[in-house]
Tab-separated table of C-alpha atoms in Angstrom:
chain	number	residue	atom	x	y	z
G	1	LEU	CA	76.531	22.207	62.830
G	2	ASP	CA	75.588	18.716	63.857
G	3	ILE	CA	75.763	18.216	67.620
G	4	HIS	CA	76.224	14.548	68.425
G	5	ALA	CA	75.372	13.422	71.922
G	6	ASN	CA	76.718	10.540	74.018
G	7	LYS	CA	80.325	11.698	73.725
G	8	ASP	CA	82.376	11.727	76.885
G	9	SER	CA	84.985	14.274	77.819
G	10	GLY	CA	88.409	12.869	77.143
G	11	SER	CA	92.030	13.829	77.019
G	12	ASP	CA	91.517	15.695	73.748
G	13	GLY	CA	90.845	18.930	75.599
G	14	ILE	CA	87.381	19.475	74.117
G	15	LYS	CA	84.315	19.575	76.280
G	16	ARG	CA	81.682	17.000	75.272
G	17	GLU	CA	78.169	16.225	76.389
G	18	GLN	CA	78.163	13.418	78.912
G	19	GLY	CA	75.679	10.691	79.652
G	20	THR	CA	73.037	11.807	77.183
G	21	VAL	CA	71.660	9.252	74.785
G	22	ILE	CA	69.142	10.482	72.277
G	23	THR	CA	66.869	7.621	71.250
G	24	SER	CA	64.066	9.491	69.508
G	25	GLN	CA	64.165	11.363	66.246
G	26	PRO	CA	63.591	15.141	66.164
G	27	LYS	CA	60.033	16.222	65.525
G	28	GLN	CA	58.950	16.932	62.008
G	29	MET	CA	59.873	20.434	60.860
G	30	LYS	CA	56.931	22.785	60.526
G	31	MET	CA	56.115	24.474	57.267
G	32	ARG	CA	56.853	27.992	58.566
G	33	ASP	CA	60.277	26.958	59.848
G	34	ALA	CA	61.184	25.415	56.490
G	35	VAL	CA	60.047	28.580	54.706
G	36	SER	CA	62.152	30.808	56.977
G	37	ILE	CA	65.245	28.635	56.417
G	38	ILE	CA	64.856	28.926	52.640
G	39	ILE	CA	64.519	32.711	52.905
G	40	GLY	CA	67.512	33.063	55.231
G	41	THR	CA	69.708	30.847	53.059
G	42	SER	CA	68.883	32.624	49.813
G	43	ILE	CA	69.299	36.208	51.048
G	44	GLY	CA	72.950	36.762	51.912
G	45	GLY	CA	76.060	38.704	51.034
G	46	GLY	CA	75.612	38.111	47.304
G	47	PHE	CA	72.619	40.446	47.520
G	48	LEU	CA	75.070	43.380	47.423
G	49	ALA	CA	76.292	42.366	43.965
G	50	LEU	CA	72.931	43.084	42.360
G	51	PRO	CA	73.352	46.871	41.822
G	52	SER	CA	76.623	46.279	39.952
G	53	LEU	CA	74.732	44.083	37.489
G	54	THR	CA	71.349	45.777	37.192
G	55	ALA	CA	72.687	49.289	36.579
G	56	PRO	CA	74.304	48.410	33.220
G	57	LEU	CA	71.682	45.766	32.375
G	58	GLY	CA	68.537	47.812	32.887
G	59	TYR	CA	65.538	46.624	34.856
G	60	ILE	CA	63.738	44.453	32.281
G	61	PRO	CA	66.817	42.360	31.327
G	62	ALA	CA	67.799	42.107	35.001
G	63	ALA	CA	64.310	40.929	35.971
G	64	LEU	CA	64.336	38.407	33.134
G	65	GLY	CA	67.711	37.020	34.229
G	66	LEU	CA	66.676	36.879	37.881
G	67	VAL	CA	63.429	35.026	37.181
G	68	ALA	CA	65.164	32.565	34.832
G	69	SER	CA	67.904	31.838	37.398
G	70	TRP	CA	65.345	31.505	40.181
G	71	SER	CA	63.222	29.084	38.155
G	72	PHE	CA	66.274	26.929	37.440
G	73	LEU	CA	67.158	26.787	41.143
G	74	LEU	CA	63.569	26.113	42.214
G	75	PHE	CA	63.128	23.139	39.898
G	76	SER	CA	66.585	21.886	40.861
G	77	SER	CA	65.475	21.902	44.496
G	78	PHE	CA	62.482	19.775	43.502
G	79	ALA	CA	64.929	17.388	41.850
G	80	PHE	CA	66.973	17.126	45.045
G	81	THR	CA	63.835	16.427	47.073
G	82	GLU	CA	62.857	13.608	44.728
G	83	ALA	CA	66.433	12.277	44.570
G	84	ALA	CA	66.562	12.124	48.376
G	85	GLY	CA	63.321	10.146	48.373
G	86	LEU	CA	64.692	7.794	45.715
G	87	VAL	CA	67.816	7.235	47.819
G	88	ALA	CA	65.526	6.162	50.677
G	89	ASP	CA	63.785	3.794	48.231
G	90	ALA	CA	67.138	2.373	47.166
G	91	LYS	CA	68.218	1.829	50.782
G	92	GLN	CA	64.962	0.067	51.578
G	93	PHE	CA	65.159	-2.080	48.465
G	94	GLU	CA	68.690	-3.159	49.419
G	95	LYS	CA	67.433	-4.144	52.873
G	96	THR	CA	64.582	-6.110	51.330
G	97	LEU	CA	66.897	-8.029	49.029
G	98	SER	CA	69.146	-8.903	51.968
G	99	ARG	CA	66.104	-10.286	53.829
G	100	GLU	CA	65.037	-12.608	51.011
G	101	GLY	CA	67.400	-15.276	52.230
G	102	ASP	CA	65.482	-15.232	55.504
G	103	GLY	CA	62.210	-16.038	53.779
G	104	VAL	CA	61.005	-12.545	53.025
G	105	GLY	CA	59.352	-12.339	49.613
G	106	VAL	CA	59.788	-9.697	46.994
G	107	GLY	CA	56.269	-8.543	47.638
G	108	ASP	CA	57.416	-7.297	51.020
G	109	VAL	CA	59.134	-4.192	49.658
G	110	THR	CA	57.686	-1.972	52.339
G	111	PRO	CA	59.120	1.235	53.738
G	112	THR	CA	60.612	1.659	57.146
G	113	THR	CA	61.979	4.708	58.808
G	114	ASN	CA	65.049	6.094	57.129
G	115	ASP	CA	68.448	5.684	58.704
G	116	GLY	CA	71.335	8.027	58.099
G	117	THR	CA	71.269	11.594	56.941
G	118	THR	CA	70.184	13.156	53.694
G	119	SER	CA	72.870	15.273	52.063
G	120	VAL	CA	74.166	16.153	48.624
G	121	ALA	CA	77.095	13.794	49.235
G	122	THR	CA	74.723	10.937	50.157
G	123	VAL	CA	72.675	11.429	46.986
G	124	MET	CA	75.815	11.601	44.847
G	125	ARG	CA	77.281	8.508	46.491
G	126	TYR	CA	74.150	6.395	45.921
G	127	ALA	CA	73.647	7.653	42.368
G	128	PHE	CA	77.203	7.921	41.035
G	129	GLY	CA	79.589	6.247	43.499
G	130	LYS	CA	82.106	7.291	46.158
G	131	LYS	CA	84.495	9.068	43.781
G	132	CYS	CA	81.789	11.468	42.651
G	133	ALA	CA	80.863	12.090	46.284
G	134	LEU	CA	84.504	13.050	46.896
G	135	VAL	CA	84.332	15.475	43.974
G	136	GLY	CA	81.195	16.911	45.554
G	137	SER	CA	83.070	17.508	48.813
G	138	CYS	CA	85.812	19.367	46.929
G	139	LEU	CA	83.205	21.496	45.187
G	140	PHE	CA	81.605	22.236	48.553
G	141	ILE	CA	84.954	23.470	49.904
G	142	SER	CA	85.571	25.610	46.826
G	143	GLN	CA	82.097	27.119	47.062
G	144	LEU	CA	82.458	28.057	50.710
G	145	LEU	CA	85.940	29.460	50.115
G	146	ALA	CA	84.778	31.547	47.161
G	147	VAL	CA	81.753	32.901	49.044
G	148	MET	CA	83.767	33.684	52.202
G	149	THR	CA	86.506	35.427	50.238
G	150	ALA	CA	83.964	37.465	48.270
G	151	GLN	CA	82.312	38.643	51.484
G	152	VAL	CA	85.676	39.525	53.031
G	153	VAL	CA	86.527	41.523	49.893
G	154	LYS	CA	83.260	43.462	49.940
G	155	GLY	CA	83.399	43.974	53.707
G	156	ALA	CA	86.994	45.240	53.527
G	157	GLU	CA	86.078	47.570	50.676
G	158	LEU	CA	83.159	49.099	52.602
G	159	PHE	CA	85.111	49.166	55.888
G	160	SER	CA	87.972	50.960	54.165
G	161	HIS	CA	85.575	53.412	52.507
G	162	CYS	CA	83.691	54.262	55.708
G	163	PHE	CA	86.613	54.392	58.167
G	164	LYS	CA	89.407	55.500	55.809
G	165	ILE	CA	91.752	52.621	56.597
G	166	PRO	CA	93.940	50.602	54.197
G	167	PHE	CA	92.149	47.884	52.248
G	168	ILE	CA	94.507	45.154	53.476
G	169	LEU	CA	93.816	46.084	57.100
G	170	GLY	CA	90.110	45.891	56.269
G	171	CYS	CA	90.649	42.328	55.030
G	172	PHE	CA	92.015	41.178	58.389
G	173	LEU	CA	90.599	43.351	61.181
G	174	PRO	CA	86.794	42.925	60.862
G	175	THR	CA	87.155	39.343	59.589
G	176	SER	CA	89.307	38.373	62.571
G	177	LEU	CA	86.786	39.902	64.972
G	178	VAL	CA	83.906	38.020	63.324
G	179	GLY	CA	85.901	34.781	63.371
G	180	LEU	CA	86.894	35.234	67.019
G	181	PHE	CA	83.280	35.846	67.990
G	182	THR	CA	82.035	32.891	65.910
G	183	PHE	CA	84.431	30.289	67.286
G	184	LYS	CA	84.807	31.498	70.887
G	185	SER	CA	81.187	32.284	71.730
G	186	GLN	CA	78.501	29.861	72.814
G	187	PRO	CA	76.428	28.528	69.882
G	188	GLU	CA	73.210	30.063	71.196
G	189	VAL	CA	74.907	33.480	71.384
G	190	VAL	CA	76.044	33.186	67.765
G	191	GLU	CA	72.527	32.128	66.735
G	192	ARG	CA	70.962	35.117	68.507
G	193	PHE	CA	73.450	37.508	66.923
G	194	ASN	CA	72.763	35.983	63.511
G	195	THR	CA	69.049	36.630	64.101
G	196	VAL	CA	69.853	40.256	64.988
G	197	LEU	CA	71.833	40.629	61.761
G	198	THR	CA	68.980	39.105	59.782
G	199	VAL	CA	66.491	41.553	61.288
G	200	MET	CA	68.972	44.362	60.578
G	201	MET	CA	69.223	43.306	56.936
G	202	ILE	CA	65.452	43.067	56.423
G	203	GLY	CA	64.849	46.304	58.329
G	204	GLY	CA	67.493	48.086	56.269
G	205	PHE	CA	65.886	46.870	53.073
G	206	ALA	CA	62.448	48.059	54.160
G	207	ALA	CA	63.892	51.452	55.148
G	208	LEU	CA	65.661	51.664	51.783
G	209	ILE	CA	62.369	51.210	49.940
G	210	LEU	CA	60.795	53.936	52.056
G	211	GLY	CA	63.812	56.203	51.643
G	212	THR	CA	63.813	55.799	47.865
G	213	VAL	CA	60.189	56.862	47.687
G	214	THR	CA	60.418	59.793	50.129
G	215	THR	CA	63.724	61.431	49.143
G	216	GLY	CA	62.291	62.757	45.909
G	217	ILE	CA	64.805	60.812	43.818
G	218	ALA	CA	61.899	58.662	42.750
G	219	GLY	CA	59.516	61.438	43.573
G	220	LYS	CA	57.517	64.012	41.647
G	221	GLY	CA	57.317	65.841	38.382
G	222	ALA	CA	59.522	65.692	35.303
G	223	ALA	CA	62.437	64.159	37.196
G	224	SER	CA	60.208	61.309	38.275
G	225	ALA	CA	59.050	60.719	34.703
G	226	ALA	CA	62.636	60.715	33.455
G	227	THR	CA	63.652	58.276	36.166
G	228	ALA	CA	60.772	55.936	35.402
G	229	GLY	CA	61.643	56.164	31.723
G	230	ALA	CA	65.252	55.215	32.413
G	231	LEU	CA	64.087	52.333	34.574
G	232	PHE	CA	62.159	50.671	31.773
G	233	THR	CA	63.916	51.875	28.611
G	234	ARG	CA	67.530	51.124	29.541
G	235	ALA	CA	68.183	47.588	28.344
G	236	ASP	CA	71.324	45.634	27.468
G	237	TYR	CA	70.334	42.010	26.883
G	238	SER	CA	73.833	41.055	25.749
G	239	LYS	CA	74.962	40.783	29.380
G	240	LEU	CA	72.556	37.874	29.819
G	241	LEU	CA	74.697	35.952	27.315
G	242	PRO	CA	78.201	34.513	27.881
G	243	LEU	CA	79.929	37.100	25.700
G	244	ASP	CA	82.316	38.736	28.192
G	245	ASP	CA	83.287	38.790	31.868
G	246	ALA	CA	80.177	40.873	32.665
G	247	TRP	CA	77.918	37.816	32.164
G	248	ALA	CA	75.265	38.197	34.863
G	249	ILE	CA	73.654	34.735	35.004
G	250	PRO	CA	76.308	32.949	37.162
G	251	VAL	CA	76.139	35.754	39.733
G	252	PHE	CA	72.334	35.597	39.766
G	253	VAL	CA	72.486	31.820	40.281
G	254	ASN	CA	74.899	32.192	43.179
G	255	MET	CA	72.904	35.036	44.725
G	256	LEU	CA	69.552	33.224	44.690
G	257	CYS	CA	70.833	29.743	45.550
G	258	PHE	CA	69.236	28.018	48.545
G	259	GLY	CA	70.388	24.484	47.791
G	260	HIS	CA	72.418	24.352	51.006
G	261	ALA	CA	69.165	24.296	52.969
G	262	MET	CA	67.475	21.474	51.064
G	263	PRO	CA	69.182	18.548	52.870
G	264	LEU	CA	68.049	19.888	56.241
G	265	ILE	CA	64.496	20.510	55.046
G	266	VAL	CA	64.125	17.076	53.466
G	267	GLU	CA	65.687	15.390	56.493
G	268	ARG	CA	63.452	17.113	59.024
G	269	MET	CA	60.198	17.307	57.059
G	270	VAL	CA	60.251	13.902	55.369
G	271	HIS	CA	62.151	11.572	57.651
G	272	GLY	CA	60.674	13.224	60.711
G	273	SER	CA	57.226	12.247	59.478
G	274	GLU	CA	58.393	8.643	58.919
G	275	SER	CA	59.699	8.453	62.482
G	276	ALA	CA	56.440	9.832	63.831
G	277	SER	CA	54.454	7.200	61.917
G	278	ALA	CA	56.746	4.439	63.134
G	279	ASP	CA	56.422	5.620	66.745
G	280	THR	CA	52.645	5.559	66.405
G	281	ASP	CA	52.710	2.004	65.092
G	282	ALA	CA	55.129	0.868	67.794
G	283	THR	CA	52.672	1.856	70.524
G	284	SER	CA	49.498	0.691	68.800
G	285	GLY	CA	49.709	-3.000	69.667
G	286	ASN	CA	51.917	-6.001	70.246
G	287	GLY	CA	52.389	-9.648	69.331
G	288	ASP	CA	49.980	-11.000	66.740
G	289	ASP	CA	48.217	-7.659	66.575
G	290	ASN	CA	51.370	-6.046	65.257
G	291	ILE	CA	51.818	-8.802	62.688
G	292	ASP	CA	48.261	-8.262	61.474
G	293	LYS	CA	48.879	-4.532	61.290
G	294	GLU	CA	52.152	-4.783	59.330
G	295	GLU	CA	50.559	-3.879	56.009
G	296	THR	CA	48.661	-0.971	57.566
G	297	SER	CA	51.871	0.274	59.172
G	298	ALA	CA	53.756	0.111	55.889
G	299	THR	CA	50.983	1.970	54.098
G	300	ARG	CA	50.897	4.657	56.783
G	301	ILE	CA	54.647	5.234	56.570
G	302	ALA	CA	54.499	5.312	52.760
G	303	ASN	CA	51.671	7.839	52.782
G	304	ALA	CA	53.487	9.959	55.381
G	305	ARG	CA	56.630	10.057	53.275
G	306	ALA	CA	54.794	10.876	50.037
G	307	SER	CA	52.781	13.590	51.759
G	308	SER	CA	55.880	15.075	53.404
G	309	LEU	CA	57.827	15.133	50.140
G	310	LEU	CA	55.024	17.156	48.588
G	311	ARG	CA	54.913	19.421	51.657
G	312	ALA	CA	58.657	19.949	51.340
G	313	ARG	CA	58.107	21.004	47.737
G	314	THR	CA	55.401	23.449	48.825
G	315	ALA	CA	57.581	24.898	51.601
G	316	THR	CA	60.454	25.329	49.145
G	317	THR	CA	58.234	27.146	46.669
G	318	VAL	CA	56.777	29.507	49.280
G	319	GLY	CA	60.190	30.193	50.814
G	320	ALA	CA	61.798	30.848	47.432
G	321	VAL	CA	59.130	33.365	46.383
G	322	ILE	CA	60.205	35.923	49.005
G	323	PRO	CA	63.866	36.228	47.858
G	324	ILE	CA	62.927	36.666	44.209
G	325	ILE	CA	60.397	39.378	45.098
G	326	LEU	CA	63.007	41.188	47.213
G	327	SER	CA	65.571	40.803	44.427
G	328	LEU	CA	63.201	42.321	41.867
G	329	ILE	CA	62.503	45.259	44.194
G	330	TRP	CA	66.230	45.702	44.932
G	331	ALA	CA	66.928	45.609	41.176
G	332	ALA	CA	64.322	48.344	40.602
G	333	ILE	CA	65.783	50.520	43.364
G	334	SER	CA	69.375	50.131	42.205
G	335	THR	CA	68.442	50.741	38.560
G	336	THR	CA	66.579	53.877	39.615
G	337	LEU	CA	69.310	55.294	41.849
G	338	VAL	CA	72.507	54.177	40.101
G	339	GLU	CA	73.693	55.255	36.665
G	340	PRO	CA	75.461	52.662	34.468
G	341	THR	CA	78.664	54.700	34.543
G	342	ILE	CA	79.078	54.347	38.337
G	343	SER	CA	81.762	51.729	39.021
G	344	ASN	CA	80.897	50.965	42.644
G	345	PRO	CA	77.135	51.244	43.218
G	346	VAL	CA	77.160	50.272	46.916
G	347	GLN	CA	79.743	52.923	47.807
G	348	TYR	CA	77.773	55.438	45.742
G	349	LEU	CA	74.583	54.640	47.687
G	350	LEU	CA	76.480	54.973	50.971
G	351	SER	CA	77.556	58.480	49.926
G	352	MET	CA	73.981	59.663	49.429
G	353	GLY	CA	71.740	61.219	52.066
G	354	PRO	CA	70.940	59.454	55.341
G	355	LYS	CA	67.595	58.156	54.081
G	356	ILE	CA	69.550	56.051	51.581
G	357	SER	CA	72.995	55.603	53.136
G	358	ILE	CA	71.844	54.356	56.562
G	359	PRO	CA	69.485	51.673	55.194
G	360	VAL	CA	72.161	50.534	52.716
G	361	GLY	CA	74.677	50.343	55.574
G	362	LEU	CA	72.315	48.205	57.634
G	363	LEU	CA	71.558	46.009	54.618
G	364	ALA	CA	75.261	45.546	53.844
G	365	THR	CA	76.212	44.789	57.448
G	366	GLY	CA	73.440	42.246	57.863
G	367	ALA	CA	74.042	40.563	54.506
G	368	ILE	CA	77.816	40.212	54.927
G	369	GLY	CA	77.571	39.307	58.623
G	370	THR	CA	75.031	36.518	58.243
G	371	THR	CA	76.942	35.022	55.328
G	372	LEU	CA	80.290	35.070	57.160
G	373	LEU	CA	78.848	33.600	60.363
G	374	GLY	CA	77.222	30.691	58.561
G	375	SER	CA	80.200	30.102	56.270
G	376	PHE	CA	82.738	30.212	59.106
G	377	LEU	CA	80.724	27.677	61.107
G	378	ALA	CA	80.289	25.332	58.158
G	379	MET	CA	83.888	25.573	56.957
G	380	GLY	CA	85.308	25.398	60.480
G	381	HIS	CA	83.310	22.265	61.210
G	382	PHE	CA	84.440	20.719	57.928
G	383	ALA	CA	88.111	21.565	58.586
G	384	GLU	CA	87.845	20.236	62.136
G	385	ASP	CA	86.436	16.946	60.856
G	386	ILE	CA	89.318	16.594	58.385
G	387	VAL	CA	91.971	17.341	61.005
G	388	CYS	CA	90.428	15.094	63.641
G	389	SER	CA	89.907	12.179	61.247
G	390	LYS	CA	93.483	12.550	59.994
G	391	PHE	CA	95.014	12.293	63.483
G	392	GLY	CA	92.430	9.932	64.965
G	393	HIS	CA	91.301	12.262	67.734
G	394	CYS	CA	90.833	15.967	68.400
G	395	SER	CA	92.860	18.245	70.600
G	396	LEU	CA	91.954	21.810	71.443
G	397	SER	CA	95.061	23.094	69.671
G	398	TRP	CA	94.126	21.300	66.439
G	399	VAL	CA	90.598	22.642	66.569
G	400	ASN	CA	91.954	26.158	67.087
G	401	ALA	CA	94.344	25.645	64.176
G	402	ALA	CA	91.455	24.565	61.930
G	403	ASN	CA	89.444	27.632	62.966
G	404	LEU	CA	92.459	29.875	62.363
G	405	ILE	CA	92.913	28.486	58.854
G	406	THR	CA	89.206	28.995	58.184
G	407	VAL	CA	89.537	32.720	58.918
G	408	ALA	CA	93.054	33.286	57.563
G	409	VAL	CA	92.728	31.763	54.077
G	410	PRO	CA	89.876	33.983	52.782
G	411	SER	CA	91.455	37.019	54.440
G	412	ILE	CA	94.752	36.404	52.651
G	413	LEU	CA	93.073	35.752	49.307
G	414	ALA	CA	90.959	38.903	49.696
G	415	CYS	CA	94.153	40.987	49.773
G	416	LEU	CA	94.419	40.488	46.003
G	417	GLY	CA	91.949	43.342	45.678
G	418	PRO	CA	88.317	44.485	45.361
G	419	SER	CA	88.163	43.305	41.752
G	420	LEU	CA	87.833	39.723	43.042
G	421	TYR	CA	84.279	40.225	44.301
G	422	LEU	CA	82.162	39.614	41.194
G	423	PRO	CA	84.489	36.944	39.656
G	424	LEU	CA	84.336	34.922	42.873
G	425	LEU	CA	80.550	35.060	42.953
G	426	ALA	CA	80.430	34.160	39.261
G	427	PHE	CA	82.777	31.208	39.859
G	428	SER	CA	80.618	29.975	42.736
G	429	GLY	CA	77.473	30.194	40.612
G	430	ALA	CA	78.985	28.679	37.471
G	431	TYR	CA	80.718	25.680	39.017
G	432	PRO	CA	79.942	24.560	42.609
G	433	THR	CA	76.340	25.809	42.601
G	434	ALA	CA	75.556	24.613	39.078
G	435	ILE	CA	77.085	21.170	39.675
G	436	LEU	CA	76.082	20.500	43.300
G	437	HIS	CA	72.609	22.023	43.242
G	438	GLY	CA	71.710	21.822	39.549
G	439	LEU	CA	73.400	19.034	37.620
G	440	SER	CA	73.819	16.460	40.410
G	441	PRO	CA	70.157	16.343	41.590
G	442	ALA	CA	68.870	16.208	38.005
G	443	LEU	CA	71.174	13.367	36.952
G	444	ALA	CA	70.586	11.575	40.259
G	445	VAL	CA	66.829	11.548	39.644
G	446	LEU	CA	67.310	10.062	36.172
G	447	VAL	CA	69.825	7.452	37.367
G	448	LEU	CA	67.897	6.405	40.474
G	449	ARG	CA	64.534	6.267	38.682
G	450	ARG	CA	66.001	3.923	36.075
G	451	ARG	CA	67.912	1.834	38.616
G	452	ILE	CA	64.913	1.263	40.884
G	453	LYS	CA	62.669	0.519	37.918
G	454	LYS	CA	65.172	-2.085	36.697
G	455	GLN	CA	65.475	-3.667	40.146
G	456	LEU	CA	61.726	-3.940	40.491
G	457	ALA	CA	61.421	-5.446	37.014
G	458	GLU	CA	64.082	-8.037	37.804
G	459	LYS	CA	61.986	-9.150	40.785
G	460	GLY	CA	58.811	-9.322	38.747
G	461	ILE	CA	57.215	-6.286	40.406
G	462	THR	CA	54.990	-4.257	38.065
G	463	LYS	CA	52.699	-1.255	38.350
G	464	LYS	CA	49.880	-3.625	39.222
G	465	ASP	CA	51.535	-4.352	42.581
G	466	LYS	CA	49.918	-1.370	44.259
G	467	PRO	CA	51.296	-1.884	47.817
G	468	VAL	CA	54.831	-1.825	46.444
G	469	MET	CA	54.365	1.019	43.970
G	470	GLU	CA	52.535	3.178	46.508
G	471	SER	CA	55.512	2.867	48.839
G	472	MET	CA	57.820	4.395	46.233
G	473	THR	CA	58.709	8.096	46.075
G	474	PRO	CA	56.161	10.075	44.016
G	475	ARG	CA	57.185	12.304	41.126
G	476	ILE	CA	58.166	15.621	42.693
G	477	VAL	CA	59.563	17.365	39.608
G	478	PRO	CA	56.695	18.602	37.382
G	479	GLY	CA	56.896	17.587	33.749
G	480	GLY	CA	58.488	14.182	34.238
G	481	ASN	CA	61.840	13.235	32.693
G	482	SER	CA	61.697	16.093	30.179
G	483	THR	CA	61.995	18.717	32.915
G	484	VAL	CA	64.834	16.852	34.614
G	485	ILE	CA	66.728	16.527	31.328
G	486	ILE	CA	66.287	20.263	30.692
G	487	LEU	CA	67.720	21.003	34.150
G	488	ALA	CA	70.737	18.809	33.433
G	489	VAL	CA	71.291	20.429	30.017
G	490	LEU	CA	71.027	23.937	31.494
G	491	SER	CA	73.533	23.032	34.228
G	492	ILE	CA	75.988	21.622	31.712
G	493	GLY	CA	75.459	24.679	29.535
G	494	LEU	CA	76.216	27.009	32.437
G	495	VAL	CA	79.424	25.148	33.302
G	496	ALA	CA	80.540	24.798	29.669
G	497	SER	CA	79.780	28.424	28.778
G	498	SER	CA	81.642	29.712	31.830
G	499	THR	CA	84.614	27.512	30.987
G	500	CYS	CA	84.726	28.658	27.355
G	501	LEU	CA	84.408	32.278	28.459
G	502	ALA	CA	87.257	31.899	30.958
G	503	LEU	CA	89.505	30.181	28.403
G	504	SER	CA	88.819	32.850	25.770
G	505	GLN	CA	89.665	35.595	28.268
G	506	MET	CA	92.905	33.825	29.166
G	507	ALA	CA	93.779	33.470	25.469
G	508	ARG	CA	93.103	37.163	24.805
G	509	ARG	CA	95.249	38.227	27.755
G	510	PHE	CA	98.047	35.912	26.637
G	511	ILE	CA	97.952	37.283	23.102
G	512	ALA	CA	97.859	40.854	24.401
G	513	GLY	CA	100.822	40.105	26.657
G	514	VAL	CA	102.828	38.645	23.783
């Protein structure tokens, strides 16, 4: 959530910070913090879907699908990083053009600190226009709703299995408690609890690895050889293709996605460095000295931005490596322990001995809990903004109503049954994730590269104008335009294939019904 200062308490019934004016930008995000955010964003409730896919797939096809999906998401994150930098270039170029009437020449296209925030909506608005940004907002809502509902479904299923209560009660009781805690507790309390759940999830996963090795299921003798043989010989590559509703790729894409974290990382790592450079220049001299140092200042800011964009790419790569390694290990464990004929692998693992069931319980609780906490906060904040902007101001009752809707809608939808879990994750991966975090950044890079190049050409600026060209965003996506085009084609292919698959299923059901 964004906490905006300098807001007084009013008659709206909401407590606000008073008398605080923040004039300096936050410090640049450190590499380790960016890495941890990527890891935390990628590992969530979708992690529990993996055994349902890997058991029928086999380990080698599952690993192939996971690595392919991860590579697509990683390069798409590079595209977003570059697109965000190009948006900053476009903003600066617009400012420069507006200054020409005041005697500023075209050779003065120099960077300044960025104003505004970096978000998927901002990139879409600058690249494609306001209508596309509105579509992006709708996709964001649908993604959050699908993910929240999927987690409520899985949580209700496990809650009902462990405590022998009706599934519908499991949809409302634990979800209501999580929502009440999320919206009624202090933010720092929620953050600490989220950290506890994260530690619980990682600890449960580590204990599961140890339990798998020590229980003897992956242990000694002929049984061990048979298990290892099943791990590497069982293979059904057809489920990596869009042939039926068991298509695994959209679920893998949703499970490994960390695109939600990229705006924050780019904002704090890149624009934080620009602010730091500007602050240094502001205190380094005055009067004529500052005029003489204008070119040096511009160069310093440009170098800081280019360096920080590359650091953001490095942080993203390092942070994304951990989730794919954990996913490959989790796929190996689930393929080893779960037969393809088992319909509900997580419940099956919970029914095993304590060395398996307890770690799986901790893993499930942490994964579902962290996802619901983050999703409730994001969706609640979004709903609150809509309600408050609609009525012009916020009242406590309207905020409570927005929070209630945030919790109630996924709980009601989850009552349709446990069979919703995988289709919801597949929908999220095939549409919102593919479009927001795959197609949009790739197309934005192509559009903004061409637009800026055209604008520079119209002003007579060429590659020989080194001060200007050095101030532009460097190429972040390896492979140039070819890689970006491949990302766009893959995104379109994912959306189109999912749509064709859904339509064919609907046609078959209609024909069967007739």
